[in-house]
Structures are given as C-alpha cells and as structure tokens.
mmCIF file of C-alpha atoms in Angstrom:
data_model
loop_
_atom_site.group_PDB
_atom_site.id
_atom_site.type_symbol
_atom_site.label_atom_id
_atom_site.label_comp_id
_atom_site.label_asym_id
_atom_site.label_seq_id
_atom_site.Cartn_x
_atom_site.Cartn_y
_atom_site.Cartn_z
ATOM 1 C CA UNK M 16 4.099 0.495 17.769
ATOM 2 C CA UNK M 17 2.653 -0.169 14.610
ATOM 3 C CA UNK M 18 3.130 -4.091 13.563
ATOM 4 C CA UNK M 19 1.626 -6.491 11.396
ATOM 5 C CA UNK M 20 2.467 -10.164 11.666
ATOM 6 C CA UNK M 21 3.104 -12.553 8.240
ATOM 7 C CA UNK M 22 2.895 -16.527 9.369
ATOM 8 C CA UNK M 23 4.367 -18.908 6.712
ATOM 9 C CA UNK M 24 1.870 -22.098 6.541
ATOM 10 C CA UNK M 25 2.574 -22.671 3.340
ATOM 11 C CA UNK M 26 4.347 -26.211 3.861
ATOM 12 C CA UNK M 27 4.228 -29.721 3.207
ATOM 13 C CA UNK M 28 4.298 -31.777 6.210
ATOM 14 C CA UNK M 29 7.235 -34.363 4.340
ATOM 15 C CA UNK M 30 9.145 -35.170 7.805
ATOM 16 C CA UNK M 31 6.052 -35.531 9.902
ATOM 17 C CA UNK M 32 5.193 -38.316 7.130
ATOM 18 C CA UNK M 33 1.193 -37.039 7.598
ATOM 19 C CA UNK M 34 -1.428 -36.076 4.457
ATOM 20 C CA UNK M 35 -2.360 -33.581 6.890
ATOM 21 C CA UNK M 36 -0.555 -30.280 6.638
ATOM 22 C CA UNK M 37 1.962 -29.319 9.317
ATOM 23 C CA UNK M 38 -0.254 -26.245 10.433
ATOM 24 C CA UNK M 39 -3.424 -28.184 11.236
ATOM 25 C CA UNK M 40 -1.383 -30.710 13.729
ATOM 26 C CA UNK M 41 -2.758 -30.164 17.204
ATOM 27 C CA UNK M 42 -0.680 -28.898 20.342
ATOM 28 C CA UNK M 43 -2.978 -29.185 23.475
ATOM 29 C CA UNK M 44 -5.917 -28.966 21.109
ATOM 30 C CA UNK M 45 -5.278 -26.375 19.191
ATOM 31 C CA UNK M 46 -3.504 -26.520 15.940
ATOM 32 C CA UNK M 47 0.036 -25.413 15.826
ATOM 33 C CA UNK M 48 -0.148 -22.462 13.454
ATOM 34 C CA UNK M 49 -3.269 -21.354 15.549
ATOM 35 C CA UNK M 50 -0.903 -21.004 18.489
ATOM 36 C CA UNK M 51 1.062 -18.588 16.627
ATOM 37 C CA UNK M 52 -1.144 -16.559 15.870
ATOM 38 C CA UNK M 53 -2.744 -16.303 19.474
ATOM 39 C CA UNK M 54 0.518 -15.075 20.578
ATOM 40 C CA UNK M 55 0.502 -12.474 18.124
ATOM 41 C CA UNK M 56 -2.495 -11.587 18.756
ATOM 42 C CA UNK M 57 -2.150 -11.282 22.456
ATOM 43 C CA UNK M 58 1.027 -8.762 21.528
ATOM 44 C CA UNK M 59 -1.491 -6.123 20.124
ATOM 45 C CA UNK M 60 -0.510 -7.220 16.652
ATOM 46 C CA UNK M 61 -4.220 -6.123 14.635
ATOM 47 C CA UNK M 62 -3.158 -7.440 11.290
ATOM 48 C CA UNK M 63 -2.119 -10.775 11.521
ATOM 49 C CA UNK M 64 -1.283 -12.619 7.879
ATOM 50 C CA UNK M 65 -0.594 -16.179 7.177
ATOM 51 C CA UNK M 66 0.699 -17.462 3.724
ATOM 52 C CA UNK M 67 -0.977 -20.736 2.581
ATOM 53 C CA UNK M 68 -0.257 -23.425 0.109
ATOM 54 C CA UNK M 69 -0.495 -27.060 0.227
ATOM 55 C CA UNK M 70 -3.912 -27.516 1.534
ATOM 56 C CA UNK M 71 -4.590 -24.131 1.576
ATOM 57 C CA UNK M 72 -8.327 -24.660 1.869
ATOM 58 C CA UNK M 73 -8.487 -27.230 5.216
ATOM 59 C CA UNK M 74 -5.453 -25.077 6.472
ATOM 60 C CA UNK M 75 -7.987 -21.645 6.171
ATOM 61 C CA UNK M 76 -11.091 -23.912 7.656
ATOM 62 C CA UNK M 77 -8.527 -25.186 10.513
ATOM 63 C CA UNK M 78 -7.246 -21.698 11.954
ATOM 64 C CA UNK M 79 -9.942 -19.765 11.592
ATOM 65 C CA UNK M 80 -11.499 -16.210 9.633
ATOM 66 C CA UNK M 81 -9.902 -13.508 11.794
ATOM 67 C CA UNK M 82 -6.586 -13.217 10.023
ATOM 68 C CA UNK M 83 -5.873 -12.462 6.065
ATOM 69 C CA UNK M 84 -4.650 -15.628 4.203
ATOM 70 C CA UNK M 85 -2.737 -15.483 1.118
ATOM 71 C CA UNK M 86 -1.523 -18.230 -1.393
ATOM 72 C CA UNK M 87 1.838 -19.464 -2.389
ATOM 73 C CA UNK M 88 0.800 -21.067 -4.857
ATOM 74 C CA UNK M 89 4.369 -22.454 -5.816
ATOM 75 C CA UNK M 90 6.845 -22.968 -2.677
ATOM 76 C CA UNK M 91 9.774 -21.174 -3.656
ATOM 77 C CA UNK M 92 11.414 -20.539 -0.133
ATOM 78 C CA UNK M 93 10.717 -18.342 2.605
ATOM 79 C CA UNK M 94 11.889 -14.971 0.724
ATOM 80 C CA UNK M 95 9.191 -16.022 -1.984
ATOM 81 C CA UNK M 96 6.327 -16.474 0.919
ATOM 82 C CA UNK M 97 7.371 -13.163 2.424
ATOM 83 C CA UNK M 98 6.941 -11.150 -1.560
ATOM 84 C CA UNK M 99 3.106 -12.719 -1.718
ATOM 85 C CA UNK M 100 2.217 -10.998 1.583
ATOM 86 C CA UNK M 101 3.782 -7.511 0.918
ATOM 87 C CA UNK M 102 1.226 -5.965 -0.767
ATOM 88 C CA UNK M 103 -1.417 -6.497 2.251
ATOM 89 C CA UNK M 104 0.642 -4.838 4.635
ATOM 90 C CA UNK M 105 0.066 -0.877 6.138
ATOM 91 C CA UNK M 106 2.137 -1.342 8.790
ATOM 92 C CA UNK M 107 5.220 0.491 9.486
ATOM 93 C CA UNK M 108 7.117 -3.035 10.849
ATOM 94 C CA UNK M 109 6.781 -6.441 10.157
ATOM 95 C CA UNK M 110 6.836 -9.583 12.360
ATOM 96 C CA UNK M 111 7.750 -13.117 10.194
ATOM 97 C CA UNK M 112 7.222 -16.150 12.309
ATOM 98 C CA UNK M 113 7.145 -19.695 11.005
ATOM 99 C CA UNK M 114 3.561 -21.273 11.829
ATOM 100 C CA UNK M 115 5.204 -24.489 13.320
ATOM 101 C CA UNK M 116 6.253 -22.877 16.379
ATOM 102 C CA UNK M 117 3.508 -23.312 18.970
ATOM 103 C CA UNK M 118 5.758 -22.167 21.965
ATOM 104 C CA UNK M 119 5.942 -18.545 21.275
ATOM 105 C CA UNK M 120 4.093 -16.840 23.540
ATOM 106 C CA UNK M 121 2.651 -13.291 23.491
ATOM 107 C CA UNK M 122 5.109 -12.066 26.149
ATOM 108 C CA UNK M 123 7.968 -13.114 23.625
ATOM 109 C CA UNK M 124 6.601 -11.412 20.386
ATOM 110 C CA UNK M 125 5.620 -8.239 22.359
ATOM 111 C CA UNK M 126 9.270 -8.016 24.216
ATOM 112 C CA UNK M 127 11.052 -8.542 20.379
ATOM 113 C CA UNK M 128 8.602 -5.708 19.456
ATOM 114 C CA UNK M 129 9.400 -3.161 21.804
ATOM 115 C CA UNK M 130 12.975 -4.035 21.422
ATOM 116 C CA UNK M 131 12.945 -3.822 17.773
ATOM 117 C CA UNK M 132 11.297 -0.023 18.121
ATOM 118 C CA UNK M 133 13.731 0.998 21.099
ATOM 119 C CA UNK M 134 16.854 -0.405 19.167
ATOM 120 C CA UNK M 135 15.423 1.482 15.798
ATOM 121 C CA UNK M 136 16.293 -1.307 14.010
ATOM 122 C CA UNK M 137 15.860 -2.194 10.677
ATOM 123 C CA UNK M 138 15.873 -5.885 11.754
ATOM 124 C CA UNK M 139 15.919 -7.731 14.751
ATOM 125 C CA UNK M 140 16.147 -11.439 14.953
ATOM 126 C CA UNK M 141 14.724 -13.292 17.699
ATOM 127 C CA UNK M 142 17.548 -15.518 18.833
ATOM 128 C CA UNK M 143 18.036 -18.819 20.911
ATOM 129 C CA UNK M 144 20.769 -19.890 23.236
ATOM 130 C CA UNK M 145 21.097 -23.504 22.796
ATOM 131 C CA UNK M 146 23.225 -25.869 24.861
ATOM 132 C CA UNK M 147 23.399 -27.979 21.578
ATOM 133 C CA UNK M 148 22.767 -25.757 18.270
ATOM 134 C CA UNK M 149 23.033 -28.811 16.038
ATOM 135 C CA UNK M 150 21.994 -27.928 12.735
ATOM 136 C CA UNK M 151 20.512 -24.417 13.418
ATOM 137 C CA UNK M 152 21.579 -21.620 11.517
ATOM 138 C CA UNK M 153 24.194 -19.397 13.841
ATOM 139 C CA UNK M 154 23.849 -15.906 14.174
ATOM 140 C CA UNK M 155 27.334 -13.789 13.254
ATOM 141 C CA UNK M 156 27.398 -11.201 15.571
ATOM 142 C CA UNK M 157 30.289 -8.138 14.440
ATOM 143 C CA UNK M 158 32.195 -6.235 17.359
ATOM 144 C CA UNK M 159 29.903 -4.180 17.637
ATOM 145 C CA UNK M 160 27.203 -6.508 18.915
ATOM 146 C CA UNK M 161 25.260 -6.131 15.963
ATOM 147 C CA UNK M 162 24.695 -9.228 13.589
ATOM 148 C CA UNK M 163 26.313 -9.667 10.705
ATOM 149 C CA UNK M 164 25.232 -12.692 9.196
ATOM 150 C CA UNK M 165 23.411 -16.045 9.470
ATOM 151 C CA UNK M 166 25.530 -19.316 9.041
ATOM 152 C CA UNK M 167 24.041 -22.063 7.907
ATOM 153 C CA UNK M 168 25.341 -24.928 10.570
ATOM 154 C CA UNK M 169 26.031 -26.847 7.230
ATOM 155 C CA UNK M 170 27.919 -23.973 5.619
ATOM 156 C CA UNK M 171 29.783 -23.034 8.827
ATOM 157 C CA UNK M 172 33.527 -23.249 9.883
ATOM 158 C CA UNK M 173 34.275 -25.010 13.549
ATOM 159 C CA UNK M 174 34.449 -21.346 14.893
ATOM 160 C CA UNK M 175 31.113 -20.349 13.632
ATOM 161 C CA UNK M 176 29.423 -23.594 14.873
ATOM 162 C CA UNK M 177 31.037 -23.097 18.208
ATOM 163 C CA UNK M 178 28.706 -20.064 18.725
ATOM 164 C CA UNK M 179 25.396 -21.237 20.542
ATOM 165 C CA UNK M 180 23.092 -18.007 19.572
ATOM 166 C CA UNK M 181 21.241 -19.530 16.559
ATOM 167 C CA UNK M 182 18.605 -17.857 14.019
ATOM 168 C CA UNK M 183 15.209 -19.043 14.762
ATOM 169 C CA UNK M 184 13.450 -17.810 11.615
ATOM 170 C CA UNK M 185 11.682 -15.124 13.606
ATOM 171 C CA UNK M 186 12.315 -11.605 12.279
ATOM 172 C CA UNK M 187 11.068 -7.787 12.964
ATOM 173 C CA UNK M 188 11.623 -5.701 10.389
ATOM 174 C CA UNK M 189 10.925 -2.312 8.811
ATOM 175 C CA UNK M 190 8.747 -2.472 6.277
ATOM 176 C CA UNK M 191 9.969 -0.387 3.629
ATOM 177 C CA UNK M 192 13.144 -1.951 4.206
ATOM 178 C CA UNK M 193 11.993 -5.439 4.124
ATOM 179 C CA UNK M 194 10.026 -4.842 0.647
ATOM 180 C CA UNK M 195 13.541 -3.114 -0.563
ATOM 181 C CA UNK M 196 15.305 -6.242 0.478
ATOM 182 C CA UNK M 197 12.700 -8.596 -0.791
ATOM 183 C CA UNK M 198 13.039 -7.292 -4.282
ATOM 184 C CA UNK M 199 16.823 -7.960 -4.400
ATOM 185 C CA UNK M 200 16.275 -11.611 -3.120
ATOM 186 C CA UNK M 201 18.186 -14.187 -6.047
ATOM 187 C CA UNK M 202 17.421 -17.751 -6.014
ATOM 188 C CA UNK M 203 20.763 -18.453 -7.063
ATOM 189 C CA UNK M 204 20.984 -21.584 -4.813
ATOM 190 C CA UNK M 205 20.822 -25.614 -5.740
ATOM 191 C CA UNK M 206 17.055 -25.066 -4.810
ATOM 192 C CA UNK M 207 16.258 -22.353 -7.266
ATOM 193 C CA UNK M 208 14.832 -20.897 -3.967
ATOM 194 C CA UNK M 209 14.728 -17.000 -2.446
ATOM 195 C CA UNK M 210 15.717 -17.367 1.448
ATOM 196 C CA UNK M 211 15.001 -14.956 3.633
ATOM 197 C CA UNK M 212 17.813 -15.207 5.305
ATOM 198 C CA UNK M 213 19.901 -13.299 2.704
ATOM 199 C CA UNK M 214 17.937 -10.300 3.140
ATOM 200 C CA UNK M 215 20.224 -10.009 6.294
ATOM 201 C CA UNK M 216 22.897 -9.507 4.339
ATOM 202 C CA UNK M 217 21.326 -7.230 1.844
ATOM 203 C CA UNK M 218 20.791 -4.970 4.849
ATOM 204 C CA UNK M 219 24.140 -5.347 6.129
ATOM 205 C CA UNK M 220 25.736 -4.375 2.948
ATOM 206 C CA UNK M 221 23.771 -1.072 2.996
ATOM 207 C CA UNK M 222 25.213 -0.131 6.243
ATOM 208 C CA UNK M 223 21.666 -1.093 8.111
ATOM 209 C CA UNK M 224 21.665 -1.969 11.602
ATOM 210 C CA UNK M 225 20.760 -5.399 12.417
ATOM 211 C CA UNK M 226 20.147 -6.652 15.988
ATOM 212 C CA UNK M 227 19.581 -9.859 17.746
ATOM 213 C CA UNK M 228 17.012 -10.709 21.065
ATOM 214 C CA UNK M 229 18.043 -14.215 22.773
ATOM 215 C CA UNK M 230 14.954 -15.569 23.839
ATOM 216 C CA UNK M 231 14.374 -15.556 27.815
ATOM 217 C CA UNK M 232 13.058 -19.151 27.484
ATOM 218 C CA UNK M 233 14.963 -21.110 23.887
ATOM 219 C CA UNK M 234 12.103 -23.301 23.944
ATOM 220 C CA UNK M 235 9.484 -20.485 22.956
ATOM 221 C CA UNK M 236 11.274 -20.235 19.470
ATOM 222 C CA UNK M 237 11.503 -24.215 18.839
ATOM 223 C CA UNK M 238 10.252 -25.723 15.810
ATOM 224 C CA UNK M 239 7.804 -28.784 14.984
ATOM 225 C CA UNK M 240 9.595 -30.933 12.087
ATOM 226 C CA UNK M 241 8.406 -34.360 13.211
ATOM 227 C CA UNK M 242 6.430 -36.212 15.336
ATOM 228 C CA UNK M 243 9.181 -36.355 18.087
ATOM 229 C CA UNK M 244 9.737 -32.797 18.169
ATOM 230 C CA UNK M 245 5.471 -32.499 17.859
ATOM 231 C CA UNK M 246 5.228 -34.599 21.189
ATOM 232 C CA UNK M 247 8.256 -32.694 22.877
ATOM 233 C CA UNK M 248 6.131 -29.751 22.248
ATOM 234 C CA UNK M 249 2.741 -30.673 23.875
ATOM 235 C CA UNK M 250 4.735 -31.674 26.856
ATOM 236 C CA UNK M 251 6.275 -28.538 27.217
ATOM 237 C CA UNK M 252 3.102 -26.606 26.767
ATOM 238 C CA UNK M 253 1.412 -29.507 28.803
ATOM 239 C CA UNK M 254 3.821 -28.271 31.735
ATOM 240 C CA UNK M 255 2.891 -24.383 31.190
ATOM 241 C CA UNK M 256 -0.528 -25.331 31.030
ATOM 242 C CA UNK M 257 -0.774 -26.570 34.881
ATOM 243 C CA UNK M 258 2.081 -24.630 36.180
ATOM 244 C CA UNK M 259 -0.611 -21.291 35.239
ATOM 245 C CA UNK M 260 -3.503 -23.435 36.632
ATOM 246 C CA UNK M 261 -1.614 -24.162 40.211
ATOM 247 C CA UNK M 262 -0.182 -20.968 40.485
ATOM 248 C CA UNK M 263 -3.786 -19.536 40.353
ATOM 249 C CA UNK M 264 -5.119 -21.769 43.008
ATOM 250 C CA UNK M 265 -5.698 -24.982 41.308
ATOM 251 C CA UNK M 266 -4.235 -28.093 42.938
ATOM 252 C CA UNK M 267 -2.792 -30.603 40.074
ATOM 253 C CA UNK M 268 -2.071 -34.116 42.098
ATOM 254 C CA UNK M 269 0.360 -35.786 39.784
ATOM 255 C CA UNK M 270 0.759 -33.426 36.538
ATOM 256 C CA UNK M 271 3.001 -36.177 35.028
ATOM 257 C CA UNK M 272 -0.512 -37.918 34.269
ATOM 258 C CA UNK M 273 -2.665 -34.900 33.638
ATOM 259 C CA UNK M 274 -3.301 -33.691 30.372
ATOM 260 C CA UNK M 275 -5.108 -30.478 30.307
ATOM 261 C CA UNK M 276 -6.304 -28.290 26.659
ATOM 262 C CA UNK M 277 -5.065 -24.647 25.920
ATOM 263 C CA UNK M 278 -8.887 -23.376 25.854
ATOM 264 C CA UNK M 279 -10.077 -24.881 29.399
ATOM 265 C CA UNK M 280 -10.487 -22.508 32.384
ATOM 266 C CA UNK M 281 -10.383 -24.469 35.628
ATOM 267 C CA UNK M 282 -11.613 -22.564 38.979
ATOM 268 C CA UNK M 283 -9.525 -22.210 42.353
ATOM 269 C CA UNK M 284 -9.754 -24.778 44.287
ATOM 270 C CA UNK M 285 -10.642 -27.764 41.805
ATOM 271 C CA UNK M 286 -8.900 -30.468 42.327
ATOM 272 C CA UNK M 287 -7.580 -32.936 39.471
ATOM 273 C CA UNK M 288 -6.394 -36.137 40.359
ATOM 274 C CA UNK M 289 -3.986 -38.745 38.280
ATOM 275 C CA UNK M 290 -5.104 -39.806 34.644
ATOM 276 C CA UNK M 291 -7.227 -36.999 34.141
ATOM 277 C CA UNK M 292 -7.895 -35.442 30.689
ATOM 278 C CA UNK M 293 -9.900 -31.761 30.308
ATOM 279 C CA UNK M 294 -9.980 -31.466 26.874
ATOM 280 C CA UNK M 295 -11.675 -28.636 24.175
ATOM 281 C CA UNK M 296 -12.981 -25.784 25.144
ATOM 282 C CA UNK M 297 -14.045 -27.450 28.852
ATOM 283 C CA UNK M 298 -14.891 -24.999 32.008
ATOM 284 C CA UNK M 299 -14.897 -26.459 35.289
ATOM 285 C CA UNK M 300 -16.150 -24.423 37.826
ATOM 286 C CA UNK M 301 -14.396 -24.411 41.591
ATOM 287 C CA UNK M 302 -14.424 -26.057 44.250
ATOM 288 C CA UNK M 303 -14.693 -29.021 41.822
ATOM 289 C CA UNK M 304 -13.366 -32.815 41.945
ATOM 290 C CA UNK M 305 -11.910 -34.546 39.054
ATOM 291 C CA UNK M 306 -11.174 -38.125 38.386
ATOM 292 C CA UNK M 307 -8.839 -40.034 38.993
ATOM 293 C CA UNK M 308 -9.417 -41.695 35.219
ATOM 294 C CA UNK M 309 -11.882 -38.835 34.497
ATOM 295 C CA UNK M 310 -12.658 -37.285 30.878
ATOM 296 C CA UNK M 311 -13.944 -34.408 30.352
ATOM 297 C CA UNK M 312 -14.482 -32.875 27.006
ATOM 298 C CA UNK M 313 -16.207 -29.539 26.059
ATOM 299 C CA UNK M 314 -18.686 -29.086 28.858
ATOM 300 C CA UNK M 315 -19.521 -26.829 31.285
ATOM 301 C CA UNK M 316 -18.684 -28.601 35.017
ATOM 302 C CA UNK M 317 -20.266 -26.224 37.668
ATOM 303 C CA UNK M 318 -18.870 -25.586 41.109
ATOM 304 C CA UNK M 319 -18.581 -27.858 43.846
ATOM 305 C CA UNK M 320 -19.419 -30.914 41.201
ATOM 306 C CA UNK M 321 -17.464 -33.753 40.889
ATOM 307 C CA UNK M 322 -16.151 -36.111 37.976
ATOM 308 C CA UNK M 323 -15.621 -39.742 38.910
ATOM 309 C CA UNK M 324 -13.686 -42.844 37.409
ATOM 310 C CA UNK M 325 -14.233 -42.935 33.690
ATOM 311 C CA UNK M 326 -16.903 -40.499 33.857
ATOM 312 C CA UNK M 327 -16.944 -38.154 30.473
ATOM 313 C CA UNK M 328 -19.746 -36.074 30.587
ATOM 314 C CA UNK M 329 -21.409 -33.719 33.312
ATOM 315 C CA UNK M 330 -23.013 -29.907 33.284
ATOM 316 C CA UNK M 331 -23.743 -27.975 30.329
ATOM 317 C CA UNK M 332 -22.238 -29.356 26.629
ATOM 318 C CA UNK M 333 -20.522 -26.813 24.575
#
C-alpha cells in the first residue's frame, strides 16, 4: 500500500470560544491534531500532510517538523483545503482526516487502508454507527451495499435520518481520482464554499465504486467542536490510557481519579494510587509506588522508588 495522509488544521476554533486554534488544544497532553497524525503515522503512512491557516505559525511550532504543512490561506471549505495539498502528493491513495479527531487510532486508519486496497475502491468512507446520529451527515448506501451519497442530517428526509451509519469526514481515496474530482468541485452553496463531500457524488455519477467501513469502536471517528465534546474526549482516551497500562501489568487503584499523559511509560508492577497525575513525557520505572495526591511531571522515576502525598518531583528531569 502506497498512502499519504492530508490533515485539515486549517480552522478557527469559533465554538470552543478559545484565541487558541482548535489543533493546538491538548488531549492527555498532546495536542489534538498531533494525535492524528500519530495514528497515521503508526499505520505506515510516510507522507503525512496537514493544511494550515488561522495561526498557521503556533499551529506548525505546536505539532511538530516531521510532516509537510501547507497554507489555506482563505478557508473556503474542505474541498478547497484538499486542492492546496494535491500538488505534494506521490502517492497512489489518499487518506483525509479532520485534525480534531484525537480518537483515531493507528489500528483504525491501517484497517480503512487495507480495506480501501482489497475493495479497489475509488473511495472508502470511514463510517460510524451511532445510537443517536443527531446532526451527522448519513451515509446513502444503494442495493448494492455501495454508498451512494452523503445526507446532510439538515437536508435529509425522516427516512434518511432514520439510518444510523453517518459520514465522519474520514476518506481513502485514489489519487488520480480524487484530483479529477477536486477539479469539478462548485461552490455553488449559501457559503460560496467547495465541500468535499460532493466529490462523492462526482464519483458516483461516473459509475465509480464507493464503499463504506463502520468503525469497530464509533468513538475513534468523534469530533472535538467544543469544550464539552474536548473533555468527553480526554476521558475516553483517559480510559484507554490505563486500560493498556493494567493490561500490561500495571495496577491502577481507582482510575476514576487517575489521570495519566499519552507519552508516559509506566513499568509492571507500579502501583498508582487515587488522585494521581503522571503527566509529559514522565517514565516511571517498576516496581514503583505512586501517591495517593502524587504529581509527577516529566521525570525519570526509577524502579522500586516511591512518590508520596503531594510530592512532584523525583529521579532524573526530562
């Protein structure tokens, strides 16, 4: 499989009511576009591209120099993000992601990959099925199983929003087709805007196939929009985060009041007690004891140590 990756960062963060752009928000200490691209990454994706634009310069500084960054320098919709990034790819497929989805994991992008290439696809929509699809788009799936549209939930008829697959904004697509598709895109629209979406129906009309992957786990394709939904996020990645730790041997005592950092390593047989907090790039060694009411934060803790009541520094500092 050859796949590049294009991550649109290019927004505003208007409904999160921050200066700060939506990309740069943390998630378990790591900034939610940076979590996208991780997962990509970890997929064997080696060209990884993220489209910029409002605060294009702190996003860049935020996420990091090993992925190409290219500027939007007007927001015209997702379609219009998509155009700036064609000309950097050499890939024969393309992965689109949103960068405010900090649940995706590696083993989700790399499962829509090989499914895209096995189906032979020219696109293949990551789906999610929701108990309550609200105001997500709907994917339109034909008789044939493939999909035949996306519905806006706004646009949609009481049979269409009665379907719980929805469109995620997560796409594979071949190349060549997507930069055939991409020139076609009208912003015809109250927003004066080129969607991405419509380039579903672009393919579609020449006969492509189109094909649709629900998600194992919905929550791996969920958005950030707001604070809420920003929160709901850490907890679920919170969750993942000590659910991997105990299932390798650490023992977690109450992970209701634990709150452990996407970059710490934590070695069998630690123990972390209530109202703990392991934040940064932390590793504690084994055999180690932490808290209750401990901080630790970017150090080194060795084996067999151990972190009392309010205690915030020990070892080696990173």
């Amino acid at each position: 499989m050859s796949f590049a990756a294009v991550i649109l960062a290019a927004g505003k963060s208007t409904r999160m009511k921050s200066a700060l752009p939506k990309a740069v928000h943390k998630v378990c200490g790591k900034p939610v576009t940076r979590h996208v691209i991780d997962a990509c990454f970890g997929a064997g994706v080696d060209q990884v591209i993220v489209v910029v634009g409002h605060e294009a310069e702190l996003v860049k500084q935020t996420l990091g120099s090993d992925v190409t960054y290219i500027l939007q320098a007007e927001q015209l919709g997702t379609g219009h993000a998509a155009m700036q990034a064609m000309p950097e790819i050499d890939r024969s497929d393309v992965l689109i992601l949103p960068g405010d989805a900090p649940l995706i994991t590696s083993e989700t992008v790399s499962k829509l990959m090989s499914f895209h290439t096995e189906e032979s696809a020219s696109c293949t929509l990551l789906t999610a099925i929701l108990d309550e699809p609200g105001s997500y788009g709907r994917a339109v799936r034909g008789p044939d199983g493939n999909v035949e549209r996306i519905t806006e939930a706004r646009d949609a008829s009481p049979k269409v929003l009665a379907i719980n697959e929805c469109a995620m904004s997560i796409y594979s697509l071949n190349t060549d087709m997507l930069r055939e598709s991409l020139s076609e895109l009208r912003a015809d629209n109250a927003q004066k805007e080129y969607y991405l979406t419509d380039v579903i129906e672009i393919l579609r009309g020449k006969g492509k196939t189109v094909k649709a992957l629900p998600a194992e786990d919905p929550r791996d394709t969920l958005g950030i929009n707001t604070r809420i939904e920003l929160a709901d996020a850490a907890q679920i990645m919170r969750c993942r985060i000590l659910d991997r730790m105990m299932l390798d041997g650490v023992s977690v005592v109450d992970p209701a009041t634990t709150y452990v950092d996407a970059g710490v390593l934590v070695g069998r047989d630690t123990i972390i007690h209530p109202c703990s907090v392991i934040e940064g790039i932390s590793t504690v060694g084994s055999n180690c004891v932490i808290g209750p009411f401990a901080r630790v934060k970017n150090i080194i803790v060795p084996d067999g140590a151990v972190v009392g009541a309010f205690e915030q520094m020990l070892g080696e500092e990173l």
